[in-house]
Amino acid sequence: MGTFIFAYLNLFEENEEFKLIYEEKGKQVNLVEISEMLKAEPTIDNGWIDRFSQFGKK
């Protein structure tokens, strides 16, 4: 499963035509732009999943 997520997130990092947008209360954040390495962040503390997902700390 980890390999799939890594490869999937890598698509967003390497292809500018794809965007991964988080939106809440009308404010949008492009996760690729705020991440130094989008595909590795699910494995680190305080990565984008922890910051933006309701499931991050679970």
Tab-separated table of C-alpha atoms in Angstrom:
chain	number	residue	atom	x	y	z
A	1	MET	CA	0.000	0.000	0.000
A	2	GLY	CA	2.819	2.408	0.849
A	3	THR	CA	4.360	2.015	-2.600
A	4	PHE	CA	1.042	2.885	-4.251
A	5	ILE	CA	0.628	6.069	-2.202
A	6	PHE	CA	4.228	7.099	-2.894
A	7	ALA	CA	3.777	6.583	-6.661
A	8	TYR	CA	0.376	8.305	-6.685
A	9	LEU	CA	1.630	11.413	-4.877
A	10	ASN	CA	4.702	11.450	-7.100
A	11	LEU	CA	2.366	12.074	-10.080
A	12	PHE	CA	1.343	15.393	-8.531
A	13	GLU	CA	4.931	16.447	-7.840
A	14	GLU	CA	6.229	15.681	-11.307
A	15	ASN	CA	3.296	16.917	-13.419
A	16	GLU	CA	2.326	20.571	-13.121
A	17	GLU	CA	-0.999	19.934	-14.879
A	18	PHE	CA	-2.175	17.927	-11.832
A	19	LYS	CA	-3.036	19.743	-8.638
A	20	LEU	CA	-3.837	18.481	-5.165
A	21	ILE	CA	-5.999	21.163	-3.535
A	22	TYR	CA	-7.303	21.272	0.015
A	23	GLU	CA	-10.204	23.672	0.563
A	24	GLU	CA	-11.915	24.762	3.758
A	25	LYS	CA	-14.242	27.713	4.231
A	26	GLY	CA	-13.437	29.028	0.746
A	27	LYS	CA	-9.663	29.029	1.292
A	28	GLN	CA	-7.624	26.799	-1.031
A	29	VAL	CA	-4.152	25.390	-0.422
A	30	ASN	CA	-2.130	23.632	-3.120
A	31	LEU	CA	-0.473	20.805	-1.185
A	32	VAL	CA	2.267	20.379	-3.782
A	33	GLU	CA	3.355	24.014	-3.337
A	34	ILE	CA	3.534	23.887	0.470
A	35	SER	CA	5.346	20.549	0.596
A	36	GLU	CA	9.051	20.020	0.055
A	37	MET	CA	8.416	16.360	-0.756
A	38	LEU	CA	4.720	15.582	-1.019
A	39	LYS	CA	5.176	11.843	-1.436
A	40	ALA	CA	7.198	11.491	1.788
A	41	GLU	CA	5.018	13.645	4.032
A	42	PRO	CA	2.462	10.957	4.956
A	43	THR	CA	5.243	9.278	6.943
A	44	ILE	CA	6.438	12.323	8.940
A	45	ASP	CA	5.000	14.110	11.964
A	46	ASN	CA	3.136	17.329	11.185
A	47	GLY	CA	3.070	16.541	7.465
A	48	TRP	CA	0.179	17.699	5.292
A	49	ILE	CA	-2.047	14.797	6.368
A	50	ASP	CA	-1.676	15.783	10.028
A	51	ARG	CA	-2.267	19.450	9.231
A	52	PHE	CA	-5.200	19.182	6.834
A	53	SER	CA	-6.982	15.858	7.383
A	54	GLN	CA	-9.616	15.124	9.963
A	55	PHE	CA	-7.971	11.673	10.173
A	56	GLY	CA	-4.391	12.888	10.568
A	57	LYS	CA	-3.928	12.278	14.274
A	58	LYS	CA	-5.898	9.018	14.373
